[in-house]
Coordinates of C-alpha atoms in Angstrom, one line a residue:
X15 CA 0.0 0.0 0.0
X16 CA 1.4 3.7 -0.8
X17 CA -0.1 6.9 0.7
X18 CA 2.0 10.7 0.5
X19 CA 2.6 11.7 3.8
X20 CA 0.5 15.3 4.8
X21 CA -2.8 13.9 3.8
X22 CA -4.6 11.6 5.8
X23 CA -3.1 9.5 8.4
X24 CA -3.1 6.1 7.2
X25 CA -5.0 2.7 8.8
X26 CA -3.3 -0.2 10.0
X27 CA -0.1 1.5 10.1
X28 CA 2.1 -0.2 12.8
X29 CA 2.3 0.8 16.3
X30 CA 5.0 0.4 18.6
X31 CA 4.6 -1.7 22.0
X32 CA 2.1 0.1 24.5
X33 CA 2.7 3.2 22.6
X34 CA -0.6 4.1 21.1
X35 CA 0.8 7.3 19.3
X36 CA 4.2 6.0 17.4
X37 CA 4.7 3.7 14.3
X38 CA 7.4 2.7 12.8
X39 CA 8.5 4.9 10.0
X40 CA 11.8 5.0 7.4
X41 CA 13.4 8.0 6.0
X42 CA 15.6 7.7 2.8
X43 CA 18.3 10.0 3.4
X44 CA 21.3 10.4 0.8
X45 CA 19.8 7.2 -0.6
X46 CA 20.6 5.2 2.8
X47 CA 17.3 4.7 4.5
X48 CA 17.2 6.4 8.4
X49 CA 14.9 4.6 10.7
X50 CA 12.9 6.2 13.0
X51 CA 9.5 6.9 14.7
X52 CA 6.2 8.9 13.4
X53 CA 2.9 10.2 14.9
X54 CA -0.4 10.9 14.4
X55 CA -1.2 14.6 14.6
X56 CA -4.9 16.5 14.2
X57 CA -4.9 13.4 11.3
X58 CA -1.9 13.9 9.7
X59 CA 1.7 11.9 9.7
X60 CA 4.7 13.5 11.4
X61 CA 7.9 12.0 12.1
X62 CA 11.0 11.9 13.5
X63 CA 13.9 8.7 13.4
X64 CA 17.6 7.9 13.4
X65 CA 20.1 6.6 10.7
X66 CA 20.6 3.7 9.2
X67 CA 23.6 2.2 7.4
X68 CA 22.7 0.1 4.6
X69 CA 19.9 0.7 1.9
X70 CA 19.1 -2.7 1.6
X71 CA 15.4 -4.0 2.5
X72 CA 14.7 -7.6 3.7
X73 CA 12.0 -9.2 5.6
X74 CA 9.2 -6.4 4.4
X75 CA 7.1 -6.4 1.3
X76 CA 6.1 -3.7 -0.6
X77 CA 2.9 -3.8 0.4
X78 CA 4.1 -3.3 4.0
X79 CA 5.1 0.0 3.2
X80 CA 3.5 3.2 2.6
X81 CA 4.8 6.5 1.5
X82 CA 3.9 9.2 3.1
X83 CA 4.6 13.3 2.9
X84 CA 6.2 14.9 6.0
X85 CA 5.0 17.7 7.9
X86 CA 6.8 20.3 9.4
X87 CA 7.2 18.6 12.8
X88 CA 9.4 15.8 11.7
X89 CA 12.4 15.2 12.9
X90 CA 15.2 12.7 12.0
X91 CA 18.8 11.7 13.2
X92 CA 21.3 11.3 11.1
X93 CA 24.9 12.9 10.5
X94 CA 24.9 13.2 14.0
X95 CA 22.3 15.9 13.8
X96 CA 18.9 16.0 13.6
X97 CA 17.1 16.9 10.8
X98 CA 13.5 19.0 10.8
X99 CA 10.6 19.0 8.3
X100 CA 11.7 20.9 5.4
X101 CA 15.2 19.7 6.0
X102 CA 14.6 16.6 5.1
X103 CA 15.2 16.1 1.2
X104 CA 12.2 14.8 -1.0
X105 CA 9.4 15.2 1.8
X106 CA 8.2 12.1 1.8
X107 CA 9.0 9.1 5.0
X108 CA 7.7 6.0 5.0
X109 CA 5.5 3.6 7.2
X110 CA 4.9 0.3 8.0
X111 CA 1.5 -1.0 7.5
X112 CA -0.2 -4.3 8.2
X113 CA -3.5 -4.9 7.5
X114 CA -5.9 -8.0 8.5
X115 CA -4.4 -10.9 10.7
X116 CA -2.1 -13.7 11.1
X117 CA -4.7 -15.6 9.1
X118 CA -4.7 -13.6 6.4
X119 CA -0.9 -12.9 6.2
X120 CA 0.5 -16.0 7.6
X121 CA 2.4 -13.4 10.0
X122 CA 1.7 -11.3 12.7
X123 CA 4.3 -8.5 14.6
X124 CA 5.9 -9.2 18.0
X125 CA 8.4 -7.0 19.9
X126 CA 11.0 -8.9 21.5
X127 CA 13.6 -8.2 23.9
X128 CA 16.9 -8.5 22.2
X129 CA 18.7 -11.1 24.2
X130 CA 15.6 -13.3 24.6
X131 CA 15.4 -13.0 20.0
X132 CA 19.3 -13.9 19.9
X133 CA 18.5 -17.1 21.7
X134 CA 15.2 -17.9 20.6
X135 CA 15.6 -17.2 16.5
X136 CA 14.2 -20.1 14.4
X137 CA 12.2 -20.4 11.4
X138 CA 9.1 -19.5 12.5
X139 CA 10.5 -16.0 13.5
X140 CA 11.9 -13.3 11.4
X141 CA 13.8 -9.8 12.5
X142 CA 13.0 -7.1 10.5
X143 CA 15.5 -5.7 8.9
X144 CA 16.8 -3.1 6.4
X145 CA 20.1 -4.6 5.3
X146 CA 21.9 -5.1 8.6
X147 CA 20.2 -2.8 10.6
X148 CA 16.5 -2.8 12.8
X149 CA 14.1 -0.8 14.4
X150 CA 15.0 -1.0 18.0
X151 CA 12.8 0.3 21.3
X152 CA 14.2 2.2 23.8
X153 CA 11.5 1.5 26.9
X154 CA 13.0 3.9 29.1
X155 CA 12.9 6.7 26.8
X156 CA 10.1 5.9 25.1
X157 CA 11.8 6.2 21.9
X158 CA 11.9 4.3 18.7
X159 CA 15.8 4.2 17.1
X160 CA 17.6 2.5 14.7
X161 CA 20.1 -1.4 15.8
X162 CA 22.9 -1.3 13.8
X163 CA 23.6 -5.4 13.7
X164 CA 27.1 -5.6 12.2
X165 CA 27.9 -2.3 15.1
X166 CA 26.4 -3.5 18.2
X167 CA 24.6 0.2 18.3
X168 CA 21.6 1.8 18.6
X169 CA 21.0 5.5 17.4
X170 CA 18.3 7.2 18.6
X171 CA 16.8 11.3 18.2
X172 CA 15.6 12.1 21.8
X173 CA 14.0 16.0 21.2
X174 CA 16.5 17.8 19.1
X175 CA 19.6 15.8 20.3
X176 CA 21.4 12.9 18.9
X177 CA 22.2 10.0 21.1
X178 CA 23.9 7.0 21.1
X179 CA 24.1 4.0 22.8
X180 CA 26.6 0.6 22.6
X181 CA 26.4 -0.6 25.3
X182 CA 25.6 -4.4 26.0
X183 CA 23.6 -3.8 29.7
X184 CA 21.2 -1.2 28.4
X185 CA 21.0 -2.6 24.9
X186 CA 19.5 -5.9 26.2
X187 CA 16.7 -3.7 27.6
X188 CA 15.6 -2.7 24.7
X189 CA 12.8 -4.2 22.2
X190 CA 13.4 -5.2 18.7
X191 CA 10.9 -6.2 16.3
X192 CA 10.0 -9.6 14.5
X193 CA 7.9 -11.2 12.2
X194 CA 6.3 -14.4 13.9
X195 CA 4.6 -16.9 11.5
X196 CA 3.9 -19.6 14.3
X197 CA 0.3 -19.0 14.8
X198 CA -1.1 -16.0 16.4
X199 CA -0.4 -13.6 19.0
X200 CA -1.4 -14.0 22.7
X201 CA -5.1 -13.1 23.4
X202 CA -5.6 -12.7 19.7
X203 CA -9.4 -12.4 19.1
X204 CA -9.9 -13.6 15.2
X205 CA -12.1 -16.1 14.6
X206 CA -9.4 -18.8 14.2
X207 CA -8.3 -18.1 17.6
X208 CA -11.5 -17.7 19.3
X209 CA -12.1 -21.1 20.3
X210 CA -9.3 -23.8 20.0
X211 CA -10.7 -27.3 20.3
X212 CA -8.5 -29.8 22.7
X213 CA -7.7 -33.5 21.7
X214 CA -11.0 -34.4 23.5
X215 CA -13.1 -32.7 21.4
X216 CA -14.3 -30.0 23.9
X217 CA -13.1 -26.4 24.1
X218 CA -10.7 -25.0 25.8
X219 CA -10.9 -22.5 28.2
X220 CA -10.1 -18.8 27.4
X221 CA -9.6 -15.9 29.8
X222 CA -10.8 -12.9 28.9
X223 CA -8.0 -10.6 28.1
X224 CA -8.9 -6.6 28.1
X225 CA -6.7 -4.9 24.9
X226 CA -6.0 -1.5 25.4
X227 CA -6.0 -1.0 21.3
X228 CA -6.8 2.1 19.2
X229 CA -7.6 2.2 15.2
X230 CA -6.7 4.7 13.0
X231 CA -10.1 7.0 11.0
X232 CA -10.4 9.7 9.7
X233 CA -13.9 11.4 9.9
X234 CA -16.1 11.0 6.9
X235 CA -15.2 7.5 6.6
X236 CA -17.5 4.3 6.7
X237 CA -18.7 3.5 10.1
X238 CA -16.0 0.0 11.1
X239 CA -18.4 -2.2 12.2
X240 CA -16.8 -5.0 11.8
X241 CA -14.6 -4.0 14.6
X242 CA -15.1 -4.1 18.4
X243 CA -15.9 -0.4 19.7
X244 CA -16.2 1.0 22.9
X245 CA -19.5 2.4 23.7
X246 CA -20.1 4.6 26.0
X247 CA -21.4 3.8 29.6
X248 CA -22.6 0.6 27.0
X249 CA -25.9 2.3 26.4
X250 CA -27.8 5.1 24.1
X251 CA -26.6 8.4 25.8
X252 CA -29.7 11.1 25.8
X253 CA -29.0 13.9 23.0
X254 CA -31.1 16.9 21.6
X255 CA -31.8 13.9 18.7
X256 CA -33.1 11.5 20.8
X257 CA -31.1 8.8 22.3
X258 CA -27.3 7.4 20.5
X259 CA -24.9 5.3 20.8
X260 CA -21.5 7.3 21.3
X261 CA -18.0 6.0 21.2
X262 CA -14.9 6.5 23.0
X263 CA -12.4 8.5 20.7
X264 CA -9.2 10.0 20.7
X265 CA -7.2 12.4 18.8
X266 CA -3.8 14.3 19.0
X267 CA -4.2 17.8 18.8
X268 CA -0.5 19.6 17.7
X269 CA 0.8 16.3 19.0
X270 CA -1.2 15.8 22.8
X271 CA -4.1 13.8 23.2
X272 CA -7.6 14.8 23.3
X273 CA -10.6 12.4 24.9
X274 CA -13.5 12.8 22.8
X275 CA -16.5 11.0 21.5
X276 CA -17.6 9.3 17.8
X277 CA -20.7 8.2 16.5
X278 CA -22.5 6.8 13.4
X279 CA -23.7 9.3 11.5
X280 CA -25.6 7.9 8.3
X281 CA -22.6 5.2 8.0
X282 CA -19.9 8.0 8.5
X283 CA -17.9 8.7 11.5
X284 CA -18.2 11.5 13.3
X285 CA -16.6 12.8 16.4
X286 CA -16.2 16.1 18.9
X287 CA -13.8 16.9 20.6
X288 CA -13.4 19.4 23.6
X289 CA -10.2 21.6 24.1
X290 CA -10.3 24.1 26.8
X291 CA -13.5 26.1 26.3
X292 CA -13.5 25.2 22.2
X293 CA -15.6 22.1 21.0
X294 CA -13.8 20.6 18.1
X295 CA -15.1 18.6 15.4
X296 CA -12.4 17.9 13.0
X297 CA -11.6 16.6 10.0
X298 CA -9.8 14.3 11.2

């Protein structure tokens, strides 16, 4: 899939661990890609990353990818500097999309720790890689960087500074990330996994496992119901237009986070937002 960067932020792009505002994103810089992190903002892509050494793509497709147009705010490490928005030389980044499931793909996306993926690589797992280098996840800073393999390093752009980081202790802290093709992930909730029937022939038991997950709209589009919304205090709320079901939404404002609510209007989303003493309805 391709989409230009500064229109609409695009679904299924992929998130990192626990972070529900930060994908993983590629910058071609002097022909040598840069890897680095991008966010949703008021519906549009911005990004920021960190170099990478070789421009050499393995273990994604094509269709994994999208192109997308930077935005001002972007901001990429590389040089040893960081580079802003207009800086950066052809406006466009890239992002990593996956859409449907583990079914459908015959994969699904797990972050690892990196010790625990040097010892427990096989065949049915699969770093992803850009020639000999990785996104990598710095917990502790919250920050998405580049793992240079053939180094031992990690690169990452923390605000407008450039960092660095080779060392064995804190490397092992962080995340990389893998393609898994054995199965599907824990607590996944496709139809395949849903029920898995013992040797007996009865069903096992599931727990219930609560997903703090968000998806990716834009108002305007078709209503996703085929996908598992939150409603609100799980009943009609009263409205000047009689009673409706409203959603739980959220949306970054000039990068922070706004609680809001959605709802079906005529198979469209729709949302409001509140800021201050300003009700928002965007575009989004």
């Amino acid at each position: 899939m391709l989409q230009r960067i500064h229109t609409n932020f695009p679904q299924n792009a992929v998130r990192v661990l626990n972070q529900p505002n930060m994908y993983v994103a590629l910058w071609l810089h002097k022909d040598k890609p840069v890897m680095g992190q991008a966010w949703n903002d008021s519906g549009v892509v911005q990004g920021r990353g960190q170099p990478m050494g070789c421009a050499q793509i393995t273990g994604i497709s094509k269709e994994e990818i999208a192109n997308t147009k930077v935005c001002n705010k972007c901001a990429f490490a590389a040089d040893h500097k960081v580079y802003k928005g207009k800086d950066i030389e052809g406006g466009t980044i890239q992002l990593l999309i996956y859409k449907g499931n583990h079914v459908t793909n015959n994969f699904f996306y797990e972050w690892l720790p990196l010790p625990k993926w040097k010892v427990e690589r096989n065949g049915k797992r699969e770093q992803v890689l850009y020639g000999m280098v990785a996104p990598i996840f710095w917990k502790e800073k919250a920050v998405l960087g580049n793992y240079s393999i053939a180094e031992h390093k990690a690169t990452f752009a923390i605000a407008d500074k450039y960092h660095e980081v080779n060392d064995t202790t804190t490397l092992n802290k962080m995340l990389v990330l893998i393609r898994n093709t054995n199965g599907g992930a824990a607590g996944c909730s496709c139809e395949k996994c849903a029920v898995s029937i013992g040797a007996n022939g009865e069903h096992a038991s599931i727990k219930t496992l609560m997903v703090n997950d968000w998806g990716d709209f834009c108002c305007g589009n078709p209503w996703p119901a085929d996908k598992p919304i939150m409603r609100a205090l799980n009943r009609p709320m009263n409205t000047p237009r009689g009673p409706q079901d409203h959603y739980v939404a959220l949306w970054y404002r000039h990068g922070k986070p706004l609680m809001g609510r959605a709802w079906n209007d005529g198979g469209k989303i729709n949302a409001s937002f509140v800021e201050c003493v300003y009700t928002l309805s965007p575009a989004l």
